[in-house]
Amino acid sequence: MTSRPTLWMAALVLAAGLSPAPAQEPAPAPQPTIVSPPNAAAAPGAEPLDPSLSPECRVPGSKLYTLAKLRAVKMALKDKRPVRVLAVGSTSAGPGASATYPMKLETALERSLPDVDVVVEARGLQGEIASGAAERLRSMVADVEPDLVIWQVGTHDALARVEIDAFGEALDETVKWIKSHEMDVVLVDPLYTASLADDAYYSSIVRKVQEVAAREGVPLVQRYEAMRYLSGRAEKSEGHMLGRQFRLNDLGLRCMAEHVTRAITLSLLQPDTTGTAGPVLKSDLPAAVRDPNGPQVNPTPDGH
């Protein structure tokens, strides 16, 4: 009889756009499929867009994520219990369009993880972590006791021009604290806006989030790079995703939910026997090859 853990892993493989390989064919020599580092440059048109995303949200993988293992989420799946998610950040809870983000995230995750119950608890976290928001986040984590914390971080610190090293230390210490309590963390770096594209300080905060994610071995959603890529399309501008007061509009929130979900889905396929981050090898995937017709992450049809 097929075990339940095997069934959820098979569903996860299909949700990631993969399909089982023929059982009797000898496996080819492993060919690495590289997930590029955050600052890697790619020639225009050199990398295909991720087809699992909505057309309005599609970006190449190198502009979207770096991957790492999610042990606590995997354990919840193996135990066949709901996955508890704490979504933290300025767009995780609030008035207007922001109020719909938890629902969009929960819908996207459950679409990508068939037959898995995902419970998203959203908490706003205004202010700079270097000046005390990190302590408030620890209280939230202790209250919710999630399997996974999705943390949008850095935008407030960048706008307040906090000291970069103090920001990095506060972020690093808080990520370590969450991990020490056997919970997973996914970091989401700052928003992109053309008005700050050439601001060296703002870029330094973005890089600091990337550095902490790499050092602590946690997945990173490259929101800055993804938004910059999408706003660079000839027919688009940042205004189609960014509303007033530096907040994402409804489309921006939907794309972020899809981008976070994609990073989580692929991180769940990271093998437990290798390093926490870096290249993803096809040989590491559960007897699978890529299927361009696999299920989509986007919770709405392409026509919307």
mmCIF file of C-alpha atoms in Angstrom, residues 1-285:
data_model
loop_
_atom_site.group_PDB
_atom_site.id
_atom_site.type_symbol
_atom_site.label_atom_id
_atom_site.label_comp_id
_atom_site.label_asym_id
_atom_site.label_seq_id
_atom_site.Cartn_x
_atom_site.Cartn_y
_atom_site.Cartn_z
ATOM 1 C CA MET A 1 0.000 0.000 0.000
ATOM 2 C CA THR A 2 1.236 3.488 -0.821
ATOM 3 C CA SER A 3 1.955 5.528 2.312
ATOM 4 C CA ARG A 4 0.402 8.940 2.876
ATOM 5 C CA PRO A 5 3.799 10.721 2.964
ATOM 6 C CA THR A 6 4.513 9.275 -0.475
ATOM 7 C CA LEU A 7 1.163 10.561 -1.709
ATOM 8 C CA TRP A 8 1.735 14.139 -0.528
ATOM 9 C CA MET A 9 5.209 14.151 -2.027
ATOM 10 C CA ALA A 10 3.788 12.938 -5.355
ATOM 11 C CA ALA A 11 1.168 15.691 -5.232
ATOM 12 C CA LEU A 12 3.861 18.226 -4.431
ATOM 13 C CA VAL A 13 5.962 17.088 -7.389
ATOM 14 C CA LEU A 14 2.980 17.536 -9.717
ATOM 15 C CA ALA A 15 2.191 20.955 -8.242
ATOM 16 C CA ALA A 16 5.761 22.049 -8.919
ATOM 17 C CA GLY A 17 5.288 21.251 -12.595
ATOM 18 C CA LEU A 18 6.846 17.787 -12.555
ATOM 19 C CA SER A 19 5.727 14.328 -13.675
ATOM 20 C CA PRO A 20 7.009 10.804 -12.877
ATOM 21 C CA ALA A 21 9.843 9.429 -15.010
ATOM 22 C CA PRO A 22 9.467 6.060 -16.821
ATOM 23 C CA ALA A 23 10.224 3.308 -14.288
ATOM 24 C CA GLN A 24 12.355 1.050 -16.559
ATOM 25 C CA GLU A 25 14.531 3.664 -18.225
ATOM 26 C CA PRO A 26 18.049 4.095 -16.759
ATOM 27 C CA ALA A 27 18.476 7.477 -15.110
ATOM 28 C CA PRO A 28 20.699 9.888 -17.082
ATOM 29 C CA ALA A 29 23.721 11.475 -15.487
ATOM 30 C CA PRO A 30 22.607 14.271 -13.122
ATOM 31 C CA GLN A 31 22.420 17.649 -14.821
ATOM 32 C CA PRO A 32 22.268 20.593 -12.434
ATOM 33 C CA THR A 33 19.374 22.994 -12.744
ATOM 34 C CA ILE A 34 20.830 26.113 -11.209
ATOM 35 C CA VAL A 35 18.823 28.556 -9.135
ATOM 36 C CA SER A 36 20.803 31.752 -9.687
ATOM 37 C CA PRO A 37 21.913 33.922 -6.748
ATOM 38 C CA PRO A 38 19.956 37.136 -6.123
ATOM 39 C CA ASN A 39 22.292 39.466 -8.022
ATOM 40 C CA ALA A 40 22.991 37.209 -11.000
ATOM 41 C CA ALA A 41 22.443 38.998 -14.295
ATOM 42 C CA ALA A 42 20.731 37.255 -17.180
ATOM 43 C CA ALA A 43 20.681 38.347 -20.794
ATOM 44 C CA PRO A 44 17.244 39.505 -21.990
ATOM 45 C CA GLY A 45 15.219 36.516 -23.153
ATOM 46 C CA ALA A 46 17.856 34.005 -21.985
ATOM 47 C CA GLU A 47 15.716 32.504 -19.237
ATOM 48 C CA PRO A 48 12.072 31.471 -19.708
ATOM 49 C CA LEU A 49 9.338 32.863 -17.508
ATOM 50 C CA ASP A 50 7.866 30.555 -14.867
ATOM 51 C CA PRO A 51 4.705 29.175 -16.535
ATOM 52 C CA SER A 52 3.108 28.174 -13.212
ATOM 53 C CA LEU A 53 2.436 31.845 -12.433
ATOM 54 C CA SER A 54 -0.334 34.118 -13.717
ATOM 55 C CA PRO A 55 0.642 35.911 -16.949
ATOM 56 C CA GLU A 56 0.709 39.251 -15.101
ATOM 57 C CA CYS A 57 3.076 37.842 -12.458
ATOM 58 C CA ARG A 58 5.484 35.751 -14.521
ATOM 59 C CA VAL A 59 9.201 36.252 -13.971
ATOM 60 C CA PRO A 60 12.264 34.013 -14.454
ATOM 61 C CA GLY A 61 13.256 31.877 -11.485
ATOM 62 C CA SER A 62 16.527 33.769 -11.022
ATOM 63 C CA LYS A 63 14.498 36.954 -10.443
ATOM 64 C CA LEU A 64 12.134 35.314 -7.977
ATOM 65 C CA TYR A 65 13.697 33.074 -5.330
ATOM 66 C CA THR A 66 16.589 31.316 -3.694
ATOM 67 C CA LEU A 67 15.669 27.978 -2.153
ATOM 68 C CA ALA A 68 16.390 26.202 1.125
ATOM 69 C CA LYS A 69 14.950 23.337 3.146
ATOM 70 C CA LEU A 70 11.681 23.679 5.073
ATOM 71 C CA ARG A 71 11.896 20.922 7.675
ATOM 72 C CA ALA A 72 9.019 22.028 9.907
ATOM 73 C CA VAL A 73 6.575 22.274 6.999
ATOM 74 C CA LYS A 74 7.686 18.862 5.726
ATOM 75 C CA MET A 75 7.076 17.401 9.184
ATOM 76 C CA ALA A 76 3.556 18.855 9.266
ATOM 77 C CA LEU A 77 2.848 17.283 5.877
ATOM 78 C CA LYS A 78 4.196 13.899 6.980
ATOM 79 C CA ASP A 79 2.121 14.077 10.166
ATOM 80 C CA LYS A 80 -0.955 14.825 8.028
ATOM 81 C CA ARG A 81 -1.851 17.898 10.061
ATOM 82 C CA PRO A 82 -2.686 21.456 8.962
ATOM 83 C CA VAL A 83 0.246 23.691 8.075
ATOM 84 C CA ARG A 84 0.138 26.796 10.255
ATOM 85 C CA VAL A 85 1.595 29.911 8.608
ATOM 86 C CA LEU A 86 2.304 33.266 10.247
ATOM 87 C CA ALA A 87 2.502 36.006 7.593
ATOM 88 C CA VAL A 88 4.200 39.098 8.988
ATOM 89 C CA GLY A 89 4.773 42.508 7.447
ATOM 90 C CA SER A 90 3.191 45.780 6.465
ATOM 91 C CA THR A 91 1.028 44.197 3.737
ATOM 92 C CA SER A 92 0.078 41.111 5.784
ATOM 93 C CA ALA A 93 -2.730 42.864 7.632
ATOM 94 C CA GLY A 94 -4.348 46.212 7.131
ATOM 95 C CA PRO A 95 -7.136 48.154 5.425
ATOM 96 C CA GLY A 96 -8.193 47.980 1.792
ATOM 97 C CA ALA A 97 -6.423 45.607 -0.571
ATOM 98 C CA SER A 98 -3.983 44.506 2.143
ATOM 99 C CA ALA A 99 -6.847 42.799 3.962
ATOM 100 C CA THR A 100 -7.167 40.320 1.070
ATOM 101 C CA TYR A 101 -3.518 39.185 1.124
ATOM 102 C CA PRO A 102 -3.921 36.382 3.722
ATOM 103 C CA MET A 103 -6.789 34.900 1.698
ATOM 104 C CA LYS A 104 -4.799 35.123 -1.541
ATOM 105 C CA LEU A 105 -1.809 33.457 0.116
ATOM 106 C CA GLU A 106 -3.870 30.680 1.683
ATOM 107 C CA THR A 107 -5.652 30.008 -1.620
ATOM 108 C CA ALA A 108 -2.401 29.894 -3.582
ATOM 109 C CA LEU A 109 -0.742 27.552 -1.064
ATOM 110 C CA GLU A 110 -3.677 25.139 -0.959
ATOM 111 C CA ARG A 111 -3.827 25.125 -4.761
ATOM 112 C CA SER A 112 -0.132 24.283 -4.928
ATOM 113 C CA LEU A 113 -0.337 21.672 -2.125
ATOM 114 C CA PRO A 114 -3.391 19.553 -3.007
ATOM 115 C CA ASP A 115 -5.279 17.959 -0.097
ATOM 116 C CA VAL A 116 -3.282 19.957 2.445
ATOM 117 C CA ASP A 117 -5.053 22.264 4.899
ATOM 118 C CA VAL A 118 -3.153 25.552 5.187
ATOM 119 C CA VAL A 119 -4.076 28.028 7.917
ATOM 120 C CA VAL A 120 -2.654 31.540 7.437
ATOM 121 C CA GLU A 121 -2.563 33.958 10.357
ATOM 122 C CA ALA A 122 -1.626 37.480 9.267
ATOM 123 C CA ARG A 123 -0.139 40.102 11.545
ATOM 124 C CA GLY A 124 0.966 43.611 10.667
ATOM 125 C CA LEU A 125 4.417 44.684 11.830
ATOM 126 C CA GLN A 126 4.906 48.399 11.456
ATOM 127 C CA GLY A 127 8.236 50.004 12.240
ATOM 128 C CA GLU A 128 11.911 49.139 11.913
ATOM 129 C CA ILE A 129 13.234 45.842 13.282
ATOM 130 C CA ALA A 130 16.463 47.559 14.332
ATOM 131 C CA SER A 131 14.456 49.674 16.790
ATOM 132 C CA GLY A 132 12.244 47.045 18.374
ATOM 133 C CA ALA A 133 9.933 45.414 15.833
ATOM 134 C CA ALA A 134 11.952 42.189 16.106
ATOM 135 C CA GLU A 135 10.838 41.803 19.725
ATOM 136 C CA ARG A 136 7.195 42.261 18.722
ATOM 137 C CA LEU A 137 7.640 39.599 16.051
ATOM 138 C CA ARG A 138 8.977 37.157 18.648
ATOM 139 C CA SER A 139 5.831 37.711 20.707
ATOM 140 C CA MET A 140 3.672 36.995 17.643
ATOM 141 C CA VAL A 141 5.574 33.784 16.925
ATOM 142 C CA ALA A 142 5.250 32.626 20.542
ATOM 143 C CA ASP A 143 1.500 33.328 20.416
ATOM 144 C CA VAL A 144 0.726 31.609 17.086
ATOM 145 C CA GLU A 145 3.311 28.767 17.235
ATOM 146 C CA PRO A 146 3.418 28.379 13.433
ATOM 147 C CA ASP A 147 5.223 25.829 11.307
ATOM 148 C CA LEU A 148 6.310 28.613 8.958
ATOM 149 C CA VAL A 149 6.924 32.347 9.318
ATOM 150 C CA ILE A 150 6.747 34.402 6.102
ATOM 151 C CA TRP A 151 8.423 37.701 6.904
ATOM 152 C CA GLN A 152 8.281 40.762 4.656
ATOM 153 C CA VAL A 153 11.205 42.763 5.922
ATOM 154 C CA GLY A 154 13.414 45.749 5.155
ATOM 155 C CA THR A 155 11.127 48.315 3.538
ATOM 156 C CA HIS A 156 10.411 50.291 6.720
ATOM 157 C CA ASP A 157 14.061 50.125 7.765
ATOM 158 C CA ALA A 158 15.172 51.423 4.377
ATOM 159 C CA LEU A 159 12.702 54.312 4.407
ATOM 160 C CA ALA A 160 13.734 55.219 7.966
ATOM 161 C CA ARG A 161 17.430 55.031 6.985
ATOM 162 C CA VAL A 162 18.362 52.865 9.965
ATOM 163 C CA GLU A 163 21.995 51.862 10.397
ATOM 164 C CA ILE A 164 22.619 48.944 8.027
ATOM 165 C CA ASP A 165 24.716 46.803 10.363
ATOM 166 C CA ALA A 166 22.176 47.216 13.183
ATOM 167 C CA PHE A 167 19.424 46.137 10.783
ATOM 168 C CA GLY A 168 21.410 43.094 9.661
ATOM 169 C CA GLU A 169 22.216 42.028 13.223
ATOM 170 C CA ALA A 170 18.583 42.351 14.355
ATOM 171 C CA LEU A 171 17.359 40.370 11.350
ATOM 172 C CA ASP A 172 20.006 37.665 11.768
ATOM 173 C CA GLU A 173 19.323 37.242 15.486
ATOM 174 C CA THR A 174 15.561 37.003 14.981
ATOM 175 C CA VAL A 175 15.852 34.431 12.186
ATOM 176 C CA LYS A 176 18.159 32.353 14.401
ATOM 177 C CA TRP A 177 15.665 32.604 17.264
ATOM 178 C CA ILE A 178 12.780 31.389 15.086
ATOM 179 C CA LYS A 179 14.847 28.484 13.742
ATOM 180 C CA SER A 180 15.937 27.528 17.272
ATOM 181 C CA HIS A 181 12.259 26.937 18.077
ATOM 182 C CA GLU A 182 11.979 24.425 15.204
ATOM 183 C CA MET A 183 9.998 26.721 12.935
ATOM 184 C CA ASP A 184 10.751 27.537 9.303
ATOM 185 C CA VAL A 185 11.318 31.046 7.961
ATOM 186 C CA VAL A 186 10.853 32.509 4.472
ATOM 187 C CA LEU A 187 12.151 36.060 4.012
ATOM 188 C CA VAL A 188 10.612 38.509 1.526
ATOM 189 C CA ASP A 189 12.902 41.421 0.690
ATOM 190 C CA PRO A 190 11.808 45.084 0.192
ATOM 191 C CA LEU A 191 9.478 46.518 -2.428
ATOM 192 C CA TYR A 192 10.848 47.945 -5.655
ATOM 193 C CA THR A 193 10.094 51.497 -6.735
ATOM 194 C CA ALA A 194 11.759 53.401 -9.556
ATOM 195 C CA SER A 195 12.168 56.444 -7.303
ATOM 196 C CA LEU A 196 14.649 54.471 -5.167
ATOM 197 C CA ALA A 197 16.198 52.298 -7.873
ATOM 198 C CA ASP A 198 19.438 54.309 -7.796
ATOM 199 C CA ASP A 199 19.474 54.818 -4.028
ATOM 200 C CA ALA A 200 22.633 53.104 -2.738
ATOM 201 C CA TYR A 201 21.312 52.865 0.814
ATOM 202 C CA TYR A 202 18.026 51.214 -0.234
ATOM 203 C CA SER A 203 19.962 48.723 -2.372
ATOM 204 C CA SER A 204 22.203 47.955 0.617
ATOM 205 C CA ILE A 205 19.175 46.984 2.714
ATOM 206 C CA VAL A 206 17.974 44.675 -0.079
ATOM 207 C CA ARG A 207 21.418 43.042 -0.231
ATOM 208 C CA LYS A 208 21.523 42.682 3.557
ATOM 209 C CA VAL A 209 18.275 40.673 3.521
ATOM 210 C CA GLN A 210 19.757 38.460 0.802
ATOM 211 C CA GLU A 211 22.941 37.966 2.828
ATOM 212 C CA VAL A 212 21.048 36.947 5.968
ATOM 213 C CA ALA A 213 18.877 34.487 4.009
ATOM 214 C CA ALA A 214 21.984 32.883 2.488
ATOM 215 C CA ARG A 215 23.908 32.785 5.776
ATOM 216 C CA GLU A 216 21.004 31.311 7.759
ATOM 217 C CA GLY A 217 19.961 28.902 5.008
ATOM 218 C CA VAL A 218 16.360 30.083 4.652
ATOM 219 C CA PRO A 219 14.348 30.615 1.448
ATOM 220 C CA LEU A 220 14.212 34.130 0.033
ATOM 221 C CA VAL A 221 11.496 35.662 -2.145
ATOM 222 C CA GLN A 222 13.238 38.305 -4.248
ATOM 223 C CA ARG A 223 10.351 40.744 -4.294
ATOM 224 C CA TYR A 224 12.598 43.664 -5.272
ATOM 225 C CA GLU A 225 13.985 41.867 -8.340
ATOM 226 C CA ALA A 226 10.587 40.444 -9.325
ATOM 227 C CA MET A 227 8.859 43.835 -9.137
ATOM 228 C CA ARG A 228 11.704 45.499 -11.021
ATOM 229 C CA TYR A 229 11.443 42.870 -13.748
ATOM 230 C CA LEU A 230 7.668 43.242 -14.028
ATOM 231 C CA SER A 231 7.797 47.047 -14.035
ATOM 232 C CA GLY A 232 10.432 46.895 -16.780
ATOM 233 C CA ARG A 233 8.032 45.332 -19.256
ATOM 234 C CA ALA A 234 7.405 47.676 -22.166
ATOM 235 C CA GLU A 235 3.670 47.861 -21.524
ATOM 236 C CA LYS A 236 3.898 48.104 -17.733
ATOM 237 C CA SER A 237 5.184 50.386 -15.000
ATOM 238 C CA GLU A 238 5.515 50.029 -11.244
ATOM 239 C CA GLY A 239 2.149 51.794 -10.894
ATOM 240 C CA HIS A 240 0.234 48.705 -11.985
ATOM 241 C CA MET A 241 1.384 46.897 -8.796
ATOM 242 C CA LEU A 242 2.063 49.684 -6.308
ATOM 243 C CA GLY A 243 -0.692 51.830 -4.829
ATOM 244 C CA ARG A 244 -0.551 54.797 -2.488
ATOM 245 C CA GLN A 245 1.756 55.175 0.504
ATOM 246 C CA PHE A 246 4.195 52.547 -0.715
ATOM 247 C CA ARG A 247 1.604 49.746 -0.513
ATOM 248 C CA LEU A 248 0.942 46.981 -2.997
ATOM 249 C CA ASN A 249 -2.389 47.141 -4.808
ATOM 250 C CA ASP A 250 -4.623 44.122 -5.414
ATOM 251 C CA LEU A 251 -2.563 42.818 -8.350
ATOM 252 C CA GLY A 252 0.674 43.360 -6.454
ATOM 253 C CA LEU A 253 -0.656 41.365 -3.502
ATOM 254 C CA ARG A 254 -1.828 38.543 -5.775
ATOM 255 C CA CYS A 255 1.566 38.346 -7.465
ATOM 256 C CA MET A 256 3.336 38.341 -4.118
ATOM 257 C CA ALA A 257 1.115 35.489 -2.895
ATOM 258 C CA GLU A 258 1.976 33.502 -6.026
ATOM 259 C CA HIS A 259 5.694 34.284 -5.748
ATOM 260 C CA VAL A 260 5.827 33.249 -2.087
ATOM 261 C CA THR A 261 3.920 30.059 -2.865
ATOM 262 C CA ARG A 262 6.281 29.150 -5.693
ATOM 263 C CA ALA A 263 9.340 29.580 -3.470
ATOM 264 C CA ILE A 264 7.750 27.415 -0.761
ATOM 265 C CA THR A 265 6.681 24.674 -3.183
ATOM 266 C CA LEU A 266 10.141 24.353 -4.716
ATOM 267 C CA SER A 267 11.879 24.607 -1.337
ATOM 268 C CA LEU A 268 9.837 21.616 -0.132
ATOM 269 C CA LEU A 269 11.541 19.578 -2.864
ATOM 270 C CA GLN A 270 14.980 20.385 -1.458
ATOM 271 C CA PRO A 271 16.578 17.106 -0.269
ATOM 272 C CA ASP A 272 17.324 16.696 3.419
ATOM 273 C CA THR A 273 20.726 15.133 2.733
ATOM 274 C CA THR A 274 22.400 18.089 1.011
ATOM 275 C CA GLY A 275 23.209 21.701 1.873
ATOM 276 C CA THR A 276 20.472 24.089 2.831
ATOM 277 C CA ALA A 277 20.772 26.298 -0.227
ATOM 278 C CA GLY A 278 22.371 26.465 -3.627
ATOM 279 C CA PRO A 279 21.843 24.507 -6.861
ATOM 280 C CA VAL A 280 18.876 22.191 -7.233
ATOM 281 C CA LEU A 281 19.836 18.964 -9.004
ATOM 282 C CA LYS A 282 17.332 17.071 -11.120
ATOM 283 C CA SER A 283 18.706 13.885 -9.538
ATOM 284 C CA ASP A 284 17.587 15.225 -6.138
ATOM 285 C CA LEU A 285 13.930 15.408 -7.208
#
